[in-house]
Each structure stands twice: as structure tokens, then as C-alpha cells.
């Protein structure tokens, strides 16, 4: 069985294990650092949802792929600088990394201008790591509220647990925060822990290495 099919079957197994439907979990295939030639086989196999962490890299690969597969969906899963907002809104279908008011304001203004009301996730820095993006937990609900006031379509929360931590408590915490914030979707779980994330309620998992193999460099 190929890697994509294997990951999909793991997701289905984990979902069923806890009484969820496999369809409730969307697999975001994280294609960062991998060229279009490696992405095409997935598209040919019927997969449509991809994640990239850099605007520039996505801009180099995806417009041509989208011409062939207009129904593909591209998620931005890396930190977004305000000077890249215009390009990001034009290129991506979902923004998973809203983490500050200034960015939310720029996104809302740009979406209005381009007539694109993209679904957004607020990224939460559940481990409060200084080097990592994401809003700190105690400011999450107020940021979600601010996003709503600005007219952003906030659908859920996203987190990347600290590499050395047990991921489970972070997943449980994100779920609790999402409930408090009144949002439904949970983007959590990567190659090392997506089955666990599914069992804890993930509705989106972001999986790169388990599908594409190891990356040549550490794409953060
Ligand atoms: C790279 C990346 C992933 C995928 O990581 P893997 O361990 O390769 O599955 C998921 N989420 C984010 C935010 C990433 O940057």
C-alpha cells in the first residue's frame, strides 16, 4: 500500500476506534520542500488538500497545479508576515496561522478587497514557546472574538505541540479552548502523532513526512 493510502487508513482506524467517522477528519498533505513532481501523484490519486508553510514556495508550485486541478485546496500552515498578506490571500484557500490582532486586521482588509472570505484558524502556542508562532492560551478567546468583529471567518484552532512534550495534553487543551471560543474545527496532529490527534478530536491533521518521506532540510 502506498504512503498516502496508509495514512488515510490510519486516520480511518483511529476515527472508528473512538466512534468517529473517517470523513470528519481532513488530511492536509504537507508538501513543503517537495517539488510539484512529487505532489502530482497525490493529485492523480484523488487527493486535493495540501499544506505549505511559506508563501513564496507555494507561489512557485501551486498556481500551475491549480490550473490542472482547480478544486485543490491549499492551507497556509506557516507563520504569515503582514507584508505577504496580499499574496497569501490570493494564493491560499485556508489560513491556519492567525496569531495576532495586527495580522487579523490586515487579513480582514485584504479579504474584503479581494472578495475572498477564507476560512481561518487561530494558531495557539499551547506550550508557550518563545520561538514559536501562535497566540498564548490566555489571549486566545479574545483574539477569536476580535477576528469575528473584523469579519474573519474563524472556523477553528490550530496548534503545534513542543517537540519534546507528550502531545496528548496539548491536544486536549486545544479542544477545551476551542469549545470555550465557540469554534468547531481542530487542526492538530502531524506525522508522529496524527492517530492520537484524531482520537482526541482533530478535524484536520497536517501530515508531511509520513506521506512524502523525509525532507532534505528542516522546514519549520
Ligand atoms: C511541516 C509541518 C507539518 C508536517 O510535519 P510532519 O512531521 O512532516 O508530518 C505540520 N504542521 C506544520 C505547521 C508544519 O510546519
Short mmCIF file of N, CA, C and O in Angstrom, two decimals, residues 105-207:
data_model
loop_
_atom_site.label_atom_id
_atom_site.label_comp_id
_atom_site.label_asym_id
_atom_site.label_seq_id
_atom_site.Cartn_x
_atom_site.Cartn_y
_atom_site.Cartn_z
N UNK A 105 -6.24 42.04 11.32
CA UNK A 105 -6.72 43.27 10.68
C UNK A 105 -6.32 43.33 9.21
O UNK A 105 -7.13 43.64 8.34
N UNK A 106 -5.06 43.01 8.96
CA UNK A 106 -4.57 43.05 7.57
C UNK A 106 -5.29 42.00 6.72
O UNK A 106 -5.64 42.26 5.57
N UNK A 107 -5.48 40.80 7.29
CA UNK A 107 -6.17 39.74 6.55
C UNK A 107 -7.61 40.15 6.23
O UNK A 107 -8.08 39.96 5.09
N UNK A 108 -8.29 40.70 7.21
CA UNK A 108 -9.69 41.08 7.00
C UNK A 108 -9.79 42.14 5.91
O UNK A 108 -10.66 42.04 5.02
N UNK A 109 -8.91 43.12 5.95
CA UNK A 109 -8.94 44.18 4.95
C UNK A 109 -8.64 43.63 3.55
O UNK A 109 -9.31 43.98 2.57
N UNK A 110 -7.66 42.75 3.48
CA UNK A 110 -7.26 42.20 2.18
C UNK A 110 -8.34 41.26 1.62
O UNK A 110 -8.60 41.27 0.42
N UNK A 111 -8.95 40.48 2.48
CA UNK A 111 -10.01 39.57 2.01
C UNK A 111 -11.19 40.37 1.46
O UNK A 111 -11.79 40.00 0.45
N UNK A 112 -11.49 41.44 2.16
CA UNK A 112 -12.57 42.32 1.70
C UNK A 112 -12.23 42.86 0.31
O UNK A 112 -13.03 42.83 -0.62
N UNK A 113 -11.00 43.33 0.17
CA UNK A 113 -10.54 43.91 -1.10
C UNK A 113 -10.60 42.89 -2.23
O UNK A 113 -11.02 43.19 -3.33
N UNK A 114 -10.17 41.65 -1.94
CA UNK A 114 -10.13 40.62 -2.99
C UNK A 114 -11.45 39.85 -3.11
O UNK A 114 -11.58 38.97 -3.96
N UNK A 115 -12.40 40.14 -2.22
CA UNK A 115 -13.67 39.42 -2.25
C UNK A 115 -13.50 37.94 -1.95
O UNK A 115 -14.18 37.09 -2.51
N UNK A 116 -12.55 37.62 -1.08
CA UNK A 116 -12.30 36.22 -0.70
C UNK A 116 -12.41 36.09 0.81
O UNK A 116 -11.52 36.53 1.52
N UNK A 117 -13.48 35.46 1.27
CA UNK A 117 -13.64 35.31 2.72
C UNK A 117 -13.15 33.93 3.15
O UNK A 117 -13.92 32.99 3.33
N UNK A 118 -11.83 33.78 3.29
CA UNK A 118 -11.24 32.47 3.53
C UNK A 118 -11.46 31.99 4.96
O UNK A 118 -11.35 32.78 5.91
N UNK A 119 -11.75 30.69 5.13
CA UNK A 119 -11.78 30.13 6.48
C UNK A 119 -10.41 30.31 7.14
O UNK A 119 -9.38 30.14 6.49
N UNK A 120 -10.43 30.65 8.43
CA UNK A 120 -9.19 30.88 9.17
C UNK A 120 -9.18 30.05 10.45
O UNK A 120 -10.22 29.77 11.03
N UNK A 121 -7.98 29.69 10.87
CA UNK A 121 -7.77 29.10 12.19
C UNK A 121 -6.92 30.08 13.00
O UNK A 121 -6.04 30.74 12.44
N UNK A 122 -7.17 30.15 14.28
CA UNK A 122 -6.27 30.86 15.17
C UNK A 122 -5.24 29.85 15.68
O UNK A 122 -5.61 28.79 16.20
N UNK A 123 -3.97 30.17 15.48
CA UNK A 123 -2.91 29.28 15.95
C UNK A 123 -2.61 29.59 17.41
O UNK A 123 -2.36 30.74 17.78
N UNK A 124 -2.61 28.53 18.23
CA UNK A 124 -2.37 28.69 19.66
C UNK A 124 -1.02 28.08 20.02
O UNK A 124 -0.72 26.94 19.68
N UNK A 125 -0.22 28.85 20.72
CA UNK A 125 1.09 28.38 21.19
C UNK A 125 0.88 27.72 22.55
O UNK A 125 1.14 28.28 23.60
N UNK A 126 0.38 26.46 22.48
CA UNK A 126 -0.05 25.79 23.71
C UNK A 126 1.11 25.55 24.69
O UNK A 126 0.90 25.45 25.89
N UNK A 127 2.32 25.45 24.14
CA UNK A 127 3.49 25.23 25.00
C UNK A 127 4.15 26.53 25.43
O UNK A 127 5.17 26.50 26.11
N UNK A 128 3.57 27.66 25.00
CA UNK A 128 4.13 28.99 25.28
C UNK A 128 5.63 29.04 24.99
O UNK A 128 6.43 29.53 25.79
N UNK A 129 6.02 28.53 23.83
CA UNK A 129 7.43 28.55 23.43
C UNK A 129 7.74 29.89 22.76
O UNK A 129 7.07 30.28 21.81
N UNK A 130 8.78 30.57 23.26
CA UNK A 130 9.07 31.91 22.74
C UNK A 130 9.41 31.94 21.24
O UNK A 130 9.11 32.90 20.56
N UNK A 131 10.03 30.87 20.75
CA UNK A 131 10.46 30.88 19.34
C UNK A 131 9.33 30.51 18.39
O UNK A 131 9.49 30.56 17.19
N UNK A 132 8.18 30.11 18.94
CA UNK A 132 7.11 29.60 18.09
C UNK A 132 5.99 30.62 17.90
O UNK A 132 5.73 31.42 18.78
N UNK A 133 5.36 30.56 16.73
CA UNK A 133 4.21 31.41 16.46
C UNK A 133 3.01 30.94 17.26
O UNK A 133 3.03 29.89 17.89
N UNK A 134 1.96 31.72 17.20
CA UNK A 134 0.74 31.35 17.90
C UNK A 134 0.47 32.30 19.05
O UNK A 134 1.39 32.83 19.66
N UNK A 135 -0.81 32.48 19.31
CA UNK A 135 -1.22 33.32 20.43
C UNK A 135 -1.09 32.50 21.72
O UNK A 135 -1.26 31.28 21.69
N UNK A 136 -0.76 33.14 22.82
CA UNK A 136 -0.69 32.39 24.07
C UNK A 136 -2.11 32.00 24.49
O UNK A 136 -3.07 32.69 24.17
N UNK A 137 -2.24 30.89 25.21
CA UNK A 137 -3.58 30.38 25.53
C UNK A 137 -4.51 31.43 26.17
O UNK A 137 -5.67 31.55 25.78
N UNK A 138 -3.97 32.21 27.13
CA UNK A 138 -4.88 33.12 27.85
C UNK A 138 -5.42 34.25 26.96
O UNK A 138 -6.39 34.91 27.32
N UNK A 139 -4.82 34.47 25.79
CA UNK A 139 -5.32 35.53 24.90
C UNK A 139 -6.10 34.97 23.71
O UNK A 139 -6.51 35.72 22.82
N UNK A 140 -6.29 33.66 23.72
CA UNK A 140 -6.91 33.02 22.55
C UNK A 140 -8.35 33.46 22.34
O UNK A 140 -8.74 33.83 21.22
N UNK A 141 -9.14 33.43 23.40
CA UNK A 141 -10.55 33.73 23.22
C UNK A 141 -10.75 35.18 22.78
O UNK A 141 -11.54 35.46 21.88
N UNK A 142 -9.98 36.09 23.37
CA UNK A 142 -10.14 37.48 22.95
C UNK A 142 -9.68 37.67 21.50
O UNK A 142 -10.26 38.48 20.77
N UNK A 143 -8.67 36.93 21.07
CA UNK A 143 -8.25 37.06 19.66
C UNK A 143 -9.33 36.51 18.72
O UNK A 143 -9.64 37.12 17.69
N UNK A 144 -9.94 35.38 19.09
CA UNK A 144 -11.02 34.83 18.26
C UNK A 144 -12.16 35.85 18.16
O UNK A 144 -12.70 36.11 17.07
N UNK A 145 -12.49 36.47 19.29
CA UNK A 145 -13.58 37.46 19.28
C UNK A 145 -13.23 38.65 18.40
O UNK A 145 -14.05 39.16 17.64
N UNK A 146 -11.99 39.11 18.52
CA UNK A 146 -11.53 40.24 17.70
C UNK A 146 -11.61 39.89 16.21
O UNK A 146 -12.06 40.70 15.39
N UNK A 147 -11.19 38.67 15.87
CA UNK A 147 -11.26 38.22 14.47
C UNK A 147 -12.69 38.27 13.96
O UNK A 147 -12.95 38.71 12.84
N UNK A 148 -13.60 37.81 14.81
CA UNK A 148 -15.02 37.82 14.41
C UNK A 148 -15.51 39.24 14.18
O UNK A 148 -16.21 39.51 13.21
N UNK A 149 -15.14 40.14 15.09
CA UNK A 149 -15.53 41.54 14.93
C UNK A 149 -15.03 42.11 13.61
O UNK A 149 -15.69 42.94 12.97
N UNK A 150 -13.86 41.66 13.22
CA UNK A 150 -13.27 42.14 11.97
C UNK A 150 -13.90 41.50 10.74
O UNK A 150 -13.62 41.88 9.62
N UNK A 151 -14.74 40.48 10.97
CA UNK A 151 -15.41 39.82 9.86
C UNK A 151 -14.69 38.59 9.33
O UNK A 151 -15.09 38.02 8.31
N UNK A 152 -13.62 38.17 10.02
CA UNK A 152 -12.92 36.96 9.58
C UNK A 152 -13.76 35.73 9.91
O UNK A 152 -14.39 35.67 10.96
N UNK A 153 -13.72 34.77 9.02
CA UNK A 153 -14.44 33.52 9.21
C UNK A 153 -13.56 32.54 9.99
O UNK A 153 -12.89 31.70 9.41
N UNK A 154 -13.58 32.67 11.32
CA UNK A 154 -12.74 31.79 12.15
C UNK A 154 -13.48 30.48 12.37
O UNK A 154 -14.53 30.45 12.99
N UNK A 155 -12.89 29.40 11.86
CA UNK A 155 -13.57 28.10 11.95
C UNK A 155 -12.99 27.21 13.05
O UNK A 155 -13.63 26.26 13.48
N UNK A 156 -11.76 27.51 13.49
CA UNK A 156 -11.17 26.61 14.49
C UNK A 156 -9.85 27.09 15.03
O UNK A 156 -9.42 28.23 14.80
N UNK A 157 -9.22 26.20 15.78
CA UNK A 157 -7.91 26.47 16.38
C UNK A 157 -6.89 25.46 15.85
O UNK A 157 -7.23 24.34 15.49
N UNK A 158 -5.63 25.89 15.84
CA UNK A 158 -4.54 25.05 15.37
C UNK A 158 -3.41 25.10 16.39
O UNK A 158 -3.21 26.13 17.03
N UNK A 159 -2.71 23.97 16.59
CA UNK A 159 -1.53 24.02 17.46
C UNK A 159 -0.44 23.08 16.96
O UNK A 159 -0.69 22.14 16.20
N UNK A 160 0.78 23.40 17.38
CA UNK A 160 1.96 22.56 17.14
C UNK A 160 2.60 22.34 18.50
O UNK A 160 3.28 23.23 19.01
N UNK A 161 2.36 21.18 19.13
CA UNK A 161 2.92 20.97 20.47
C UNK A 161 4.45 21.01 20.46
O UNK A 161 5.06 20.70 19.43
N UNK A 162 5.07 21.36 21.59
CA UNK A 162 6.53 21.33 21.67
C UNK A 162 7.05 19.94 21.32
O UNK A 162 6.45 18.94 21.72
N UNK A 163 8.17 19.89 20.56
CA UNK A 163 8.67 18.59 20.09
C UNK A 163 8.96 17.60 21.22
O UNK A 163 8.79 16.40 21.05
N UNK A 164 9.42 18.10 22.35
CA UNK A 164 9.81 17.18 23.43
C UNK A 164 8.70 16.85 24.41
O UNK A 164 8.91 16.10 25.35
N UNK A 165 7.51 17.42 24.18
CA UNK A 165 6.40 17.15 25.10
C UNK A 165 5.56 15.97 24.62
O UNK A 165 5.50 15.67 23.43
N UNK A 166 4.89 15.36 25.52
CA UNK A 166 3.80 14.44 25.25
C UNK A 166 2.72 15.27 24.53
O UNK A 166 2.29 16.29 25.08
N UNK A 167 2.31 14.92 23.31
CA UNK A 167 1.34 15.80 22.61
C UNK A 167 -0.08 15.78 23.19
O UNK A 167 -0.80 16.77 23.10
N UNK A 168 -0.45 14.65 23.81
CA UNK A 168 -1.84 14.49 24.26
C UNK A 168 -2.42 15.64 25.08
O UNK A 168 -3.51 16.12 24.77
N UNK A 169 -1.71 16.10 26.13
CA UNK A 169 -2.28 17.20 26.91
C UNK A 169 -2.48 18.47 26.08
O UNK A 169 -3.44 19.22 26.32
N UNK A 170 -1.61 18.68 25.08
CA UNK A 170 -1.77 19.86 24.22
C UNK A 170 -3.01 19.73 23.35
O UNK A 170 -3.75 20.70 23.16
N UNK A 171 -3.25 18.52 22.84
CA UNK A 171 -4.44 18.30 22.03
C UNK A 171 -5.71 18.50 22.87
O UNK A 171 -6.67 19.12 22.43
N UNK A 172 -5.69 17.93 24.07
CA UNK A 172 -6.86 18.06 24.95
C UNK A 172 -7.12 19.53 25.29
O UNK A 172 -8.26 19.99 25.33
N UNK A 173 -6.03 20.25 25.53
CA UNK A 173 -6.12 21.66 25.89
C UNK A 173 -6.69 22.48 24.72
O UNK A 173 -7.55 23.34 24.89
N UNK A 174 -6.22 22.17 23.50
CA UNK A 174 -6.72 22.90 22.33
C UNK A 174 -8.22 22.66 22.15
O UNK A 174 -8.97 23.58 21.83
N UNK A 175 -8.63 21.43 22.39
CA UNK A 175 -10.04 21.11 22.26
C UNK A 175 -10.89 21.90 23.26
O UNK A 175 -11.95 22.43 22.92
N UNK A 176 -10.38 21.98 24.47
CA UNK A 176 -11.08 22.73 25.50
C UNK A 176 -11.17 24.23 25.13
O UNK A 176 -12.23 24.85 25.25
N UNK A 177 -10.06 24.77 24.67
CA UNK A 177 -10.05 26.18 24.25
C UNK A 177 -11.04 26.44 23.10
O UNK A 177 -11.71 27.47 23.08
N UNK A 178 -11.09 25.49 22.18
CA UNK A 178 -11.99 25.66 21.02
C UNK A 178 -13.45 25.69 21.48
O UNK A 178 -14.25 26.48 20.98
N UNK A 179 -13.73 24.84 22.45
CA UNK A 179 -15.10 24.83 22.97
C UNK A 179 -15.42 26.17 23.62
O UNK A 179 -16.46 26.76 23.40
N UNK A 180 -14.47 26.67 24.40
CA UNK A 180 -14.68 27.96 25.06
C UNK A 180 -14.81 29.10 24.06
O UNK A 180 -15.55 30.05 24.28
N UNK A 181 -14.06 28.99 22.97
CA UNK A 181 -14.07 30.06 21.97
C UNK A 181 -15.25 29.92 21.00
O UNK A 181 -15.51 30.80 20.19
N UNK A 182 -15.95 28.79 21.10
CA UNK A 182 -17.11 28.58 20.23
C UNK A 182 -16.74 28.30 18.78
O UNK A 182 -17.44 28.72 17.86
N UNK A 183 -15.63 27.59 18.57
CA UNK A 183 -15.26 27.18 17.21
C UNK A 183 -15.19 25.66 17.14
O UNK A 183 -14.94 24.99 18.14
N UNK A 184 -15.41 25.13 15.96
CA UNK A 184 -15.63 23.70 15.82
C UNK A 184 -14.39 22.92 15.39
O UNK A 184 -14.16 21.79 15.81
N UNK A 185 -13.59 23.50 14.51
CA UNK A 185 -12.51 22.72 13.88
C UNK A 185 -11.24 22.73 14.72
O UNK A 185 -10.90 23.73 15.37
N UNK A 186 -10.54 21.59 14.68
CA UNK A 186 -9.28 21.45 15.39
C UNK A 186 -8.22 20.95 14.42
O UNK A 186 -8.31 19.82 13.93
N UNK A 187 -7.21 21.78 14.15
CA UNK A 187 -6.10 21.36 13.30
C UNK A 187 -4.95 20.97 14.19
O UNK A 187 -4.26 21.82 14.76
N UNK A 188 -4.75 19.67 14.36
CA UNK A 188 -3.69 19.19 15.26
C UNK A 188 -3.31 17.77 14.86
O UNK A 188 -4.14 17.00 14.39
N UNK A 189 -2.03 17.47 15.06
CA UNK A 189 -1.52 16.15 14.69
C UNK A 189 -0.67 16.24 13.44
O UNK A 189 -1.07 16.84 12.44
N UNK A 190 0.56 15.69 13.53
CA UNK A 190 1.50 15.64 12.42
C UNK A 190 1.94 14.18 12.24
O UNK A 190 1.33 13.29 12.82
N UNK A 191 2.98 13.95 11.46
CA UNK A 191 3.34 12.56 11.15
C UNK A 191 3.52 11.69 12.39
O UNK A 191 3.12 10.53 12.40
N UNK A 192 4.12 12.26 13.45
CA UNK A 192 4.43 11.45 14.62
C UNK A 192 3.25 11.18 15.53
O UNK A 192 3.32 10.28 16.38
N UNK A 193 2.18 11.93 15.37
CA UNK A 193 1.11 11.82 16.38
C UNK A 193 -0.31 11.99 15.84
O UNK A 193 -1.26 12.13 16.61
N UNK A 194 -0.48 11.91 14.51
CA UNK A 194 -1.84 12.16 13.99
C UNK A 194 -2.88 11.14 14.43
O UNK A 194 -4.04 11.53 14.67
N UNK A 195 -2.53 9.83 14.61
CA UNK A 195 -3.59 8.93 15.08
C UNK A 195 -4.12 9.33 16.47
O UNK A 195 -5.32 9.30 16.73
N UNK A 196 -3.18 9.77 17.30
CA UNK A 196 -3.55 10.23 18.64
C UNK A 196 -4.43 11.49 18.55
O UNK A 196 -5.43 11.63 19.26
N UNK A 197 -4.03 12.41 17.67
CA UNK A 197 -4.80 13.65 17.50
C UNK A 197 -6.23 13.34 17.04
O UNK A 197 -7.19 13.96 17.53
N UNK A 198 -6.36 12.37 16.14
CA UNK A 198 -7.70 12.00 15.68
C UNK A 198 -8.53 11.48 16.85
O UNK A 198 -9.70 11.83 17.01
N UNK A 199 -7.90 10.66 17.68
CA UNK A 199 -8.63 10.13 18.83
C UNK A 199 -9.01 11.23 19.81
O UNK A 199 -9.93 11.08 20.60
N UNK A 200 -8.30 12.35 19.76
CA UNK A 200 -8.62 13.46 20.67
C UNK A 200 -9.45 14.55 20.02
O UNK A 200 -9.60 15.63 20.57
N UNK A 201 -9.95 14.26 18.81
CA UNK A 201 -10.92 15.18 18.23
C UNK A 201 -10.45 16.02 17.06
O UNK A 201 -11.19 16.90 16.59
N UNK A 202 -9.24 15.77 16.55
CA UNK A 202 -8.78 16.56 15.40
C UNK A 202 -9.76 16.45 14.25
O UNK A 202 -10.26 15.37 13.95
N UNK A 203 -10.04 17.56 13.59
CA UNK A 203 -10.85 17.53 12.36
C UNK A 203 -9.96 17.77 11.14
O UNK A 203 -10.37 17.52 10.02
N UNK A 204 -8.76 18.29 11.38
CA UNK A 204 -7.73 18.41 10.34
C UNK A 204 -6.42 17.88 10.91
O UNK A 204 -6.05 18.26 12.02
N UNK A 205 -5.74 17.01 10.17
CA UNK A 205 -4.38 16.62 10.56
C UNK A 205 -3.44 17.06 9.45
O UNK A 205 -3.80 17.04 8.27
N UNK A 206 -2.25 17.50 9.84
CA UNK A 206 -1.28 18.04 8.87
C UNK A 206 -0.09 17.09 8.80
O UNK A 206 0.73 17.05 9.70
N UNK A 207 -0.05 16.30 7.74
CA UNK A 207 0.94 15.22 7.67
C UNK A 207 1.86 15.39 6.46
O UNK A 207 1.39 15.44 5.32
#
